[in-house]
Amino acid sequence: MSAKIAIQGIKGSNHHQVAKDFYGDNIELVECMSFDYLVQQLLNGTADKGIMAIENSIAGSIIPNYALVSSNNLRIIGEYYLNIHHNLMLLKGQTIDDIEEVRSHPMALLQCKEFFRAYPHIKLVEDVDTAETAKCIQEQKLKHVGAIAPYVAAELYDLNIVAAEIQTIKNNATRFIIVKTKNKELPKTEINKASVRFVTDHKRGSLATVLNVMSDCNMNLTKIQSLPIIETPWKYAFFVDITFEVYADFDKAKALLNIMLEDFKVLGEYKNGRL
């Protein structure tokens, strides 16, 4: 029985590529045009697992997704780093001189801005998904419109790549998290990374004290992201990713932080995707 995997976007998107790389071809895709809709598919049982982009090496964090994971009590059960390749594609028979506008996901447009400095007449238009734009160009036979999308989208939707690898920084990667509504049980010997959320009080040095505890417990902090708590103006929650070699060290850190903090939650324990 194939797993039902919810992705943001459609076939040919980077999320689709991650699903294939992480789970293989024996999957049933649940295509979602927004991350909010993706979460709904997990909560109502339509999908077993979901794949969400969480940060990019150029553009930084996708901050709303941190809140989606936490507020819906999702569990992070894995992560995957995908090297991003942006390609400019058109209907066959069209050339780059025919383009009047290029549509793609806002993140893709941001990562390719330098390329389009040489084409100031081309209008850049934000769309919901890279592959969705490519599909629309083919289905509606849109002339004078280009899409920025992965190579696989050109194959799927029979488009012509007129400029390959147009991302500004060639070493461009996105980190994706794999989420579900329940924790995946892994042997503790296989767990070497965790994502946590906590809230500190307003006392001076509160955050430093938390980070010192993590350091004393042999935790290596790889990411820290603050997010406003909407119900409490000027108060922030911190989302932290930590790696460790021995699960017992993380267990000790959890015990201490549970005592110290008014609000501490483990969002997921999983394998480090960069090893």
PDB file of C-alpha atoms in Angstrom:
ATOM      1  CA  MET A   1       0.000   0.000   0.000  1.00  0.00           C
ATOM      2  CA  SER A   2       1.488   3.326  -1.064  1.00  0.00           C
ATOM      3  CA  ALA A   3       1.867   6.161   1.429  1.00  0.00           C
ATOM      4  CA  LYS A   4      -0.225   9.290   0.887  1.00  0.00           C
ATOM      5  CA  ILE A   5       2.195  12.222   0.888  1.00  0.00           C
ATOM      6  CA  ALA A   6       0.910  15.809   0.947  1.00  0.00           C
ATOM      7  CA  ILE A   7       3.106  18.296  -0.896  1.00  0.00           C
ATOM      8  CA  GLN A   8       2.880  22.019  -1.480  1.00  0.00           C
ATOM      9  CA  GLY A   9       2.435  22.319  -5.235  1.00  0.00           C
ATOM     10  CA  ILE A  10       1.930  19.710  -7.933  1.00  0.00           C
ATOM     11  CA  LYS A  11       3.892  17.088  -9.854  1.00  0.00           C
ATOM     12  CA  GLY A  12       7.118  18.584 -11.132  1.00  0.00           C
ATOM     13  CA  SER A  13       7.634  20.818  -8.092  1.00  0.00           C
ATOM     14  CA  ASN A  14      10.583  20.691  -5.707  1.00  0.00           C
ATOM     15  CA  HIS A  15       8.289  19.244  -3.042  1.00  0.00           C
ATOM     16  CA  HIS A  16       7.457  16.416  -5.452  1.00  0.00           C
ATOM     17  CA  GLN A  17      11.176  15.802  -5.971  1.00  0.00           C
ATOM     18  CA  VAL A  18      11.732  15.560  -2.215  1.00  0.00           C
ATOM     19  CA  ALA A  19       8.835  13.106  -1.877  1.00  0.00           C
ATOM     20  CA  LYS A  20      10.410  10.899  -4.562  1.00  0.00           C
ATOM     21  CA  ASP A  21      13.898  11.126  -3.078  1.00  0.00           C
ATOM     22  CA  PHE A  22      12.739  10.454   0.491  1.00  0.00           C
ATOM     23  CA  TYR A  23      10.070   7.797  -0.100  1.00  0.00           C
ATOM     24  CA  GLY A  24      10.691   6.463  -3.618  1.00  0.00           C
ATOM     25  CA  ASP A  25       8.132   6.129  -6.400  1.00  0.00           C
ATOM     26  CA  ASN A  26       5.575   4.038  -4.488  1.00  0.00           C
ATOM     27  CA  ILE A  27       3.689   7.074  -3.181  1.00  0.00           C
ATOM     28  CA  GLU A  28       0.331   8.719  -3.731  1.00  0.00           C
ATOM     29  CA  LEU A  29       0.657  12.488  -3.976  1.00  0.00           C
ATOM     30  CA  VAL A  30      -1.846  14.805  -2.333  1.00  0.00           C
ATOM     31  CA  GLU A  31      -1.302  18.096  -4.163  1.00  0.00           C
ATOM     32  CA  CYS A  32      -1.898  21.243  -2.103  1.00  0.00           C
ATOM     33  CA  MET A  33      -1.789  24.837  -3.302  1.00  0.00           C
ATOM     34  CA  SER A  34      -0.903  26.208   0.132  1.00  0.00           C
ATOM     35  CA  PHE A  35       0.818  25.038   3.294  1.00  0.00           C
ATOM     36  CA  ASP A  36      -2.374  25.711   5.258  1.00  0.00           C
ATOM     37  CA  TYR A  37      -4.281  23.319   3.003  1.00  0.00           C
ATOM     38  CA  LEU A  38      -1.458  20.771   3.351  1.00  0.00           C
ATOM     39  CA  VAL A  39      -1.859  20.848   7.133  1.00  0.00           C
ATOM     40  CA  GLN A  40      -5.622  20.360   6.763  1.00  0.00           C
ATOM     41  CA  GLN A  41      -5.031  17.198   4.724  1.00  0.00           C
ATOM     42  CA  LEU A  42      -2.893  15.798   7.542  1.00  0.00           C
ATOM     43  CA  LEU A  43      -5.372  16.717  10.252  1.00  0.00           C
ATOM     44  CA  ASN A  44      -8.377  15.216   8.444  1.00  0.00           C
ATOM     45  CA  GLY A  45      -6.494  12.023   7.548  1.00  0.00           C
ATOM     46  CA  THR A  46      -6.455  12.532   3.763  1.00  0.00           C
ATOM     47  CA  ALA A  47      -2.649  12.353   3.846  1.00  0.00           C
ATOM     48  CA  ASP A  48      -0.353  10.254   6.022  1.00  0.00           C
ATOM     49  CA  LYS A  49       2.644  12.572   5.923  1.00  0.00           C
ATOM     50  CA  GLY A  50       3.439  16.035   4.642  1.00  0.00           C
ATOM     51  CA  ILE A  51       6.512  17.702   3.169  1.00  0.00           C
ATOM     52  CA  MET A  52       7.092  21.377   3.922  1.00  0.00           C
ATOM     53  CA  ALA A  53       9.915  23.697   2.912  1.00  0.00           C
ATOM     54  CA  ILE A  54      11.190  25.409   6.055  1.00  0.00           C
ATOM     55  CA  GLU A  55      14.294  27.379   5.037  1.00  0.00           C
ATOM     56  CA  ASN A  56      16.486  28.246   2.082  1.00  0.00           C
ATOM     57  CA  SER A  57      20.215  28.886   2.075  1.00  0.00           C
ATOM     58  CA  ILE A  58      19.695  32.189   0.207  1.00  0.00           C
ATOM     59  CA  ALA A  59      16.274  33.508   1.206  1.00  0.00           C
ATOM     60  CA  GLY A  60      16.263  32.291   4.817  1.00  0.00           C
ATOM     61  CA  SER A  61      13.402  30.905   6.879  1.00  0.00           C
ATOM     62  CA  ILE A  62       9.831  30.388   5.725  1.00  0.00           C
ATOM     63  CA  ILE A  63       8.615  31.775   9.022  1.00  0.00           C
ATOM     64  CA  PRO A  64       4.849  31.021   8.806  1.00  0.00           C
ATOM     65  CA  ASN A  65       5.613  27.309   8.534  1.00  0.00           C
ATOM     66  CA  TYR A  66       7.160  27.268  12.010  1.00  0.00           C
ATOM     67  CA  ALA A  67       3.869  28.532  13.412  1.00  0.00           C
ATOM     68  CA  LEU A  68       1.859  26.009  11.348  1.00  0.00           C
ATOM     69  CA  VAL A  69       3.841  23.093  12.754  1.00  0.00           C
ATOM     70  CA  SER A  70       3.571  24.273  16.342  1.00  0.00           C
ATOM     71  CA  SER A  71      -0.033  25.495  16.429  1.00  0.00           C
ATOM     72  CA  ASN A  72      -1.343  22.306  14.806  1.00  0.00           C
ATOM     73  CA  ASN A  73       0.757  20.010  16.998  1.00  0.00           C
ATOM     74  CA  LEU A  74       2.482  18.386  14.047  1.00  0.00           C
ATOM     75  CA  ARG A  75       5.543  16.233  14.621  1.00  0.00           C
ATOM     76  CA  ILE A  76       8.716  16.561  12.594  1.00  0.00           C
ATOM     77  CA  ILE A  77       9.837  13.027  11.758  1.00  0.00           C
ATOM     78  CA  GLY A  78      12.596  13.779   9.266  1.00  0.00           C
ATOM     79  CA  GLU A  79      14.302  16.355   7.095  1.00  0.00           C
ATOM     80  CA  TYR A  80      15.774  16.539   3.600  1.00  0.00           C
ATOM     81  CA  TYR A  81      18.132  19.011   1.922  1.00  0.00           C
ATOM     82  CA  LEU A  82      17.522  19.545  -1.796  1.00  0.00           C
ATOM     83  CA  ASN A  83      19.870  21.403  -4.114  1.00  0.00           C
ATOM     84  CA  ILE A  84      17.690  23.844  -6.037  1.00  0.00           C
ATOM     85  CA  HIS A  85      17.966  24.239  -9.811  1.00  0.00           C
ATOM     86  CA  HIS A  86      15.913  27.008 -11.410  1.00  0.00           C
ATOM     87  CA  ASN A  87      15.298  26.900 -15.154  1.00  0.00           C
ATOM     88  CA  LEU A  88      13.479  29.357 -17.411  1.00  0.00           C
ATOM     89  CA  MET A  89      11.026  27.518 -19.654  1.00  0.00           C
ATOM     90  CA  LEU A  90       8.556  28.443 -22.406  1.00  0.00           C
ATOM     91  CA  LEU A  91       6.196  26.928 -24.915  1.00  0.00           C
ATOM     92  CA  LYS A  92       8.116  25.194 -27.668  1.00  0.00           C
ATOM     93  CA  GLY A  93       8.744  27.586 -30.538  1.00  0.00           C
ATOM     94  CA  GLN A  94       9.119  30.586 -28.233  1.00  0.00           C
ATOM     95  CA  THR A  95      12.468  32.240 -27.484  1.00  0.00           C
ATOM     96  CA  ILE A  96      13.697  34.390 -24.648  1.00  0.00           C
ATOM     97  CA  ASP A  97      13.078  37.480 -26.819  1.00  0.00           C
ATOM     98  CA  ASP A  98       9.369  36.608 -26.890  1.00  0.00           C
ATOM     99  CA  ILE A  99       8.951  36.791 -23.111  1.00  0.00           C
ATOM    100  CA  GLU A 100       6.864  39.613 -21.650  1.00  0.00           C
ATOM    101  CA  GLU A 101       6.390  38.176 -18.186  1.00  0.00           C
ATOM    102  CA  VAL A 102       7.746  35.357 -16.039  1.00  0.00           C
ATOM    103  CA  ARG A 103       5.638  33.698 -13.372  1.00  0.00           C
ATOM    104  CA  SER A 104       6.795  31.550 -10.495  1.00  0.00           C
ATOM    105  CA  HIS A 105       6.759  31.057  -6.752  1.00  0.00           C
ATOM    106  CA  PRO A 106       7.968  34.201  -4.902  1.00  0.00           C
ATOM    107  CA  MET A 107      10.983  32.324  -3.531  1.00  0.00           C
ATOM    108  CA  ALA A 108      12.058  31.255  -7.015  1.00  0.00           C
ATOM    109  CA  LEU A 109      11.727  34.800  -8.336  1.00  0.00           C
ATOM    110  CA  LEU A 110      13.794  36.107  -5.432  1.00  0.00           C
ATOM    111  CA  GLN A 111      16.539  33.574  -6.081  1.00  0.00           C
ATOM    112  CA  CYS A 112      16.794  34.515  -9.784  1.00  0.00           C
ATOM    113  CA  LYS A 113      16.603  38.323  -9.608  1.00  0.00           C
ATOM    114  CA  GLU A 114      20.155  38.853 -10.866  1.00  0.00           C
ATOM    115  CA  PHE A 115      19.475  36.963 -14.102  1.00  0.00           C
ATOM    116  CA  PHE A 116      16.572  39.258 -14.998  1.00  0.00           C
ATOM    117  CA  ARG A 117      18.568  42.469 -14.556  1.00  0.00           C
ATOM    118  CA  ALA A 118      19.630  41.919 -18.171  1.00  0.00           C
ATOM    119  CA  TYR A 119      15.939  41.800 -19.199  1.00  0.00           C
ATOM    120  CA  PRO A 120      14.330  44.879 -17.576  1.00  0.00           C
ATOM    121  CA  HIS A 121      11.286  44.655 -19.886  1.00  0.00           C
ATOM    122  CA  ILE A 122      10.259  41.275 -18.426  1.00  0.00           C
ATOM    123  CA  LYS A 123       7.622  41.567 -15.705  1.00  0.00           C
ATOM    124  CA  LEU A 124       8.107  39.188 -12.767  1.00  0.00           C
ATOM    125  CA  VAL A 125       4.799  37.883 -11.417  1.00  0.00           C
ATOM    126  CA  GLU A 126       4.349  35.891  -8.208  1.00  0.00           C
ATOM    127  CA  ASP A 127       2.417  32.635  -8.518  1.00  0.00           C
ATOM    128  CA  VAL A 128       1.510  29.832  -6.102  1.00  0.00           C
ATOM    129  CA  ASP A 129       3.924  27.191  -7.374  1.00  0.00           C
ATOM    130  CA  THR A 130       6.767  26.656  -9.831  1.00  0.00           C
ATOM    131  CA  ALA A 131       5.354  23.556 -11.513  1.00  0.00           C
ATOM    132  CA  GLU A 132       1.777  24.882 -11.518  1.00  0.00           C
ATOM    133  CA  THR A 133       2.929  27.806 -13.667  1.00  0.00           C
ATOM    134  CA  ALA A 134       4.654  25.459 -16.102  1.00  0.00           C
ATOM    135  CA  LYS A 135       1.509  23.334 -16.337  1.00  0.00           C
ATOM    136  CA  CYS A 136      -0.685  26.397 -17.012  1.00  0.00           C
ATOM    137  CA  ILE A 137       1.595  27.573 -19.821  1.00  0.00           C
ATOM    138  CA  GLN A 138       1.212  24.216 -21.565  1.00  0.00           C
ATOM    139  CA  GLU A 139      -2.519  23.732 -20.934  1.00  0.00           C
ATOM    140  CA  GLN A 140      -3.471  27.283 -21.941  1.00  0.00           C
ATOM    141  CA  LYS A 141      -0.792  27.561 -24.652  1.00  0.00           C
ATOM    142  CA  LEU A 142       0.371  30.842 -23.137  1.00  0.00           C
ATOM    143  CA  LYS A 143       2.705  32.724 -25.427  1.00  0.00           C
ATOM    144  CA  HIS A 144       5.033  35.456 -24.163  1.00  0.00           C
ATOM    145  CA  VAL A 145       4.910  33.911 -20.667  1.00  0.00           C
ATOM    146  CA  GLY A 146       7.765  32.039 -19.024  1.00  0.00           C
ATOM    147  CA  ALA A 147       8.005  29.879 -15.918  1.00  0.00           C
ATOM    148  CA  ILE A 148      10.857  29.303 -13.509  1.00  0.00           C
ATOM    149  CA  ALA A 149      10.686  25.662 -12.498  1.00  0.00           C
ATOM    150  CA  PRO A 150      12.717  22.463 -11.953  1.00  0.00           C
ATOM    151  CA  TYR A 151      13.959  20.509 -14.966  1.00  0.00           C
ATOM    152  CA  VAL A 152      11.421  17.741 -14.337  1.00  0.00           C
ATOM    153  CA  ALA A 153       8.577  20.241 -14.915  1.00  0.00           C
ATOM    154  CA  ALA A 154       9.823  20.931 -18.459  1.00  0.00           C
ATOM    155  CA  GLU A 155       9.745  17.187 -19.130  1.00  0.00           C
ATOM    156  CA  LEU A 156       6.322  16.647 -17.591  1.00  0.00           C
ATOM    157  CA  TYR A 157       4.684  19.601 -19.338  1.00  0.00           C
ATOM    158  CA  ASP A 158       6.644  19.505 -22.622  1.00  0.00           C
ATOM    159  CA  LEU A 159       8.220  22.960 -22.361  1.00  0.00           C
ATOM    160  CA  ASN A 160      11.472  24.286 -23.789  1.00  0.00           C
ATOM    161  CA  ILE A 161      14.210  25.376 -21.367  1.00  0.00           C
ATOM    162  CA  VAL A 162      15.700  28.583 -22.814  1.00  0.00           C
ATOM    163  CA  ALA A 163      18.008  29.305 -19.866  1.00  0.00           C
ATOM    164  CA  ALA A 164      19.190  26.683 -17.375  1.00  0.00           C
ATOM    165  CA  GLU A 165      20.495  27.136 -13.835  1.00  0.00           C
ATOM    166  CA  ILE A 166      19.527  30.814 -13.580  1.00  0.00           C
ATOM    167  CA  GLN A 167      19.618  30.983  -9.777  1.00  0.00           C
ATOM    168  CA  THR A 168      21.915  33.754  -8.541  1.00  0.00           C
ATOM    169  CA  ILE A 169      23.913  31.505  -6.225  1.00  0.00           C
ATOM    170  CA  LYS A 170      24.617  28.107  -7.721  1.00  0.00           C
ATOM    171  CA  ASN A 171      25.100  26.440  -4.331  1.00  0.00           C
ATOM    172  CA  ASN A 172      21.450  26.950  -3.423  1.00  0.00           C
ATOM    173  CA  ALA A 173      19.695  24.459  -1.156  1.00  0.00           C
ATOM    174  CA  THR A 174      16.358  24.250   0.611  1.00  0.00           C
ATOM    175  CA  ARG A 175      15.700  22.344   3.790  1.00  0.00           C
ATOM    176  CA  PHE A 176      12.410  20.441   3.874  1.00  0.00           C
ATOM    177  CA  ILE A 177      10.810  18.853   6.927  1.00  0.00           C
ATOM    178  CA  ILE A 178       8.658  15.731   6.891  1.00  0.00           C
ATOM    179  CA  VAL A 179       5.690  16.070   9.246  1.00  0.00           C
ATOM    180  CA  LYS A 180       2.783  13.989  10.476  1.00  0.00           C
ATOM    181  CA  THR A 181       0.209  14.168  13.260  1.00  0.00           C
ATOM    182  CA  LYS A 182       1.907  11.526  15.418  1.00  0.00           C
ATOM    183  CA  ASN A 183       5.510  10.996  16.363  1.00  0.00           C
ATOM    184  CA  LYS A 184       7.468   8.407  14.412  1.00  0.00           C
ATOM    185  CA  GLU A 185       9.098   5.933  16.744  1.00  0.00           C
ATOM    186  CA  LEU A 186      12.807   5.692  15.952  1.00  0.00           C
ATOM    187  CA  PRO A 187      15.399   3.805  17.986  1.00  0.00           C
ATOM    188  CA  LYS A 188      17.163   6.324  20.203  1.00  0.00           C
ATOM    189  CA  THR A 189      20.471   5.244  18.697  1.00  0.00           C
ATOM    190  CA  GLU A 190      19.295   6.651  15.345  1.00  0.00           C
ATOM    191  CA  ILE A 191      18.065  10.020  16.656  1.00  0.00           C
ATOM    192  CA  ASN A 192      20.688  12.765  16.506  1.00  0.00           C
ATOM    193  CA  LYS A 193      18.676  15.923  15.824  1.00  0.00           C
ATOM    194  CA  ALA A 194      15.665  17.620  17.381  1.00  0.00           C
ATOM    195  CA  SER A 195      13.480  20.679  16.901  1.00  0.00           C
ATOM    196  CA  VAL A 196      12.081  22.410  19.981  1.00  0.00           C
ATOM    197  CA  ARG A 197       9.967  25.451  20.777  1.00  0.00           C
ATOM    198  CA  PHE A 198      10.110  27.432  23.995  1.00  0.00           C
ATOM    199  CA  VAL A 199       9.113  30.727  25.557  1.00  0.00           C
ATOM    200  CA  THR A 200      11.319  32.595  28.026  1.00  0.00           C
ATOM    201  CA  ASP A 201      10.304  35.232  30.560  1.00  0.00           C
ATOM    202  CA  HIS A 202      11.380  38.864  30.292  1.00  0.00           C
ATOM    203  CA  LYS A 203      14.242  38.582  32.754  1.00  0.00           C
ATOM    204  CA  ARG A 204      17.639  39.688  31.531  1.00  0.00           C
ATOM    205  CA  GLY A 205      19.746  36.789  30.339  1.00  0.00           C
ATOM    206  CA  SER A 206      16.856  34.303  30.101  1.00  0.00           C
ATOM    207  CA  LEU A 207      17.686  33.193  26.573  1.00  0.00           C
ATOM    208  CA  ALA A 208      21.393  33.014  27.362  1.00  0.00           C
ATOM    209  CA  THR A 209      20.629  30.729  30.314  1.00  0.00           C
ATOM    210  CA  VAL A 210      18.661  28.346  28.075  1.00  0.00           C
ATOM    211  CA  LEU A 211      21.448  28.257  25.497  1.00  0.00           C
ATOM    212  CA  ASN A 212      24.014  27.607  28.232  1.00  0.00           C
ATOM    213  CA  VAL A 213      22.006  24.581  29.411  1.00  0.00           C
ATOM    214  CA  MET A 214      21.996  23.237  25.862  1.00  0.00           C
ATOM    215  CA  SER A 215      25.731  23.765  25.588  1.00  0.00           C
ATOM    216  CA  ASP A 216      26.381  22.088  28.949  1.00  0.00           C
ATOM    217  CA  CYS A 217      24.389  19.082  27.723  1.00  0.00           C
ATOM    218  CA  ASN A 218      26.564  18.794  24.595  1.00  0.00           C
ATOM    219  CA  MET A 219      23.893  20.152  22.267  1.00  0.00           C
ATOM    220  CA  ASN A 220      25.020  21.846  19.049  1.00  0.00           C
ATOM    221  CA  LEU A 221      22.596  24.608  18.079  1.00  0.00           C
ATOM    222  CA  THR A 222      22.171  24.697  14.289  1.00  0.00           C
ATOM    223  CA  LYS A 223      19.229  27.087  13.979  1.00  0.00           C
ATOM    224  CA  ILE A 224      17.353  29.601  16.116  1.00  0.00           C
ATOM    225  CA  GLN A 225      14.294  31.486  14.919  1.00  0.00           C
ATOM    226  CA  SER A 226      12.077  33.829  16.926  1.00  0.00           C
ATOM    227  CA  LEU A 227       8.392  34.303  16.208  1.00  0.00           C
ATOM    228  CA  PRO A 228       5.957  36.740  17.857  1.00  0.00           C
ATOM    229  CA  ILE A 229       3.268  35.272  20.068  1.00  0.00           C
ATOM    230  CA  ILE A 230       0.179  36.896  18.557  1.00  0.00           C
ATOM    231  CA  GLU A 231      -1.914  36.692  21.731  1.00  0.00           C
ATOM    232  CA  THR A 232       0.816  38.406  23.793  1.00  0.00           C
ATOM    233  CA  PRO A 233       2.293  41.518  22.118  1.00  0.00           C
ATOM    234  CA  TRP A 234       6.091  41.882  22.389  1.00  0.00           C
ATOM    235  CA  LYS A 235       6.555  38.347  23.604  1.00  0.00           C
ATOM    236  CA  TYR A 236       8.351  35.794  21.441  1.00  0.00           C
ATOM    237  CA  ALA A 237       8.617  32.043  21.020  1.00  0.00           C
ATOM    238  CA  PHE A 238      11.943  30.572  19.986  1.00  0.00           C
ATOM    239  CA  PHE A 239      12.238  27.678  17.552  1.00  0.00           C
ATOM    240  CA  VAL A 240      15.555  25.886  17.856  1.00  0.00           C
ATOM    241  CA  ASP A 241      17.183  23.002  15.994  1.00  0.00           C
ATOM    242  CA  ILE A 242      19.869  21.081  17.860  1.00  0.00           C
ATOM    243  CA  THR A 243      22.094  18.157  17.011  1.00  0.00           C
ATOM    244  CA  PHE A 244      23.761  15.730  19.424  1.00  0.00           C
ATOM    245  CA  GLU A 245      25.752  12.535  19.392  1.00  0.00           C
ATOM    246  CA  VAL A 246      24.174  10.764  22.371  1.00  0.00           C
ATOM    247  CA  TYR A 247      20.407  10.710  22.953  1.00  0.00           C
ATOM    248  CA  ALA A 248      20.941  10.633  26.728  1.00  0.00           C
ATOM    249  CA  ASP A 249      22.395  14.151  26.495  1.00  0.00           C
ATOM    250  CA  PHE A 250      19.222  15.375  24.805  1.00  0.00           C
ATOM    251  CA  ASP A 251      17.119  13.588  27.430  1.00  0.00           C
ATOM    252  CA  LYS A 252      18.992  15.460  30.150  1.00  0.00           C
ATOM    253  CA  ALA A 253      18.519  18.784  28.346  1.00  0.00           C
ATOM    254  CA  LYS A 254      14.767  18.148  27.983  1.00  0.00           C
ATOM    255  CA  ALA A 255      14.404  17.414  31.696  1.00  0.00           C
ATOM    256  CA  LEU A 256      16.214  20.617  32.695  1.00  0.00           C
ATOM    257  CA  LEU A 257      14.400  22.856  30.195  1.00  0.00           C
ATOM    258  CA  ASN A 258      11.006  21.476  31.203  1.00  0.00           C
ATOM    259  CA  ILE A 259      11.710  22.668  34.733  1.00  0.00           C
ATOM    260  CA  MET A 260      13.213  26.027  33.723  1.00  0.00           C
ATOM    261  CA  LEU A 261      10.730  27.173  31.096  1.00  0.00           C
ATOM    262  CA  GLU A 262       7.052  28.040  31.357  1.00  0.00           C
ATOM    263  CA  ASP A 263       6.445  26.711  27.845  1.00  0.00           C
ATOM    264  CA  PHE A 264       8.684  24.044  26.310  1.00  0.00           C
ATOM    265  CA  LYS A 265       7.692  21.664  23.517  1.00  0.00           C
ATOM    266  CA  VAL A 266       9.581  19.108  21.457  1.00  0.00           C
ATOM    267  CA  LEU A 267       8.426  19.436  17.846  1.00  0.00           C
ATOM    268  CA  GLY A 268      10.330  16.408  16.627  1.00  0.00           C
ATOM    269  CA  GLU A 269      13.224  14.004  17.124  1.00  0.00           C
ATOM    270  CA  TYR A 270      14.756  12.561  13.971  1.00  0.00           C
ATOM    271  CA  LYS A 271      17.867  11.823  11.905  1.00  0.00           C
ATOM    272  CA  ASN A 272      20.090  14.677  10.808  1.00  0.00           C
ATOM    273  CA  GLY A 273      19.541  15.067   7.060  1.00  0.00           C
ATOM    274  CA  ARG A 274      23.012  16.479   6.415  1.00  0.00           C
ATOM    275  CA  LEU A 275      25.017  13.484   7.587  1.00  0.00           C
TER     276      LEU A 275
END
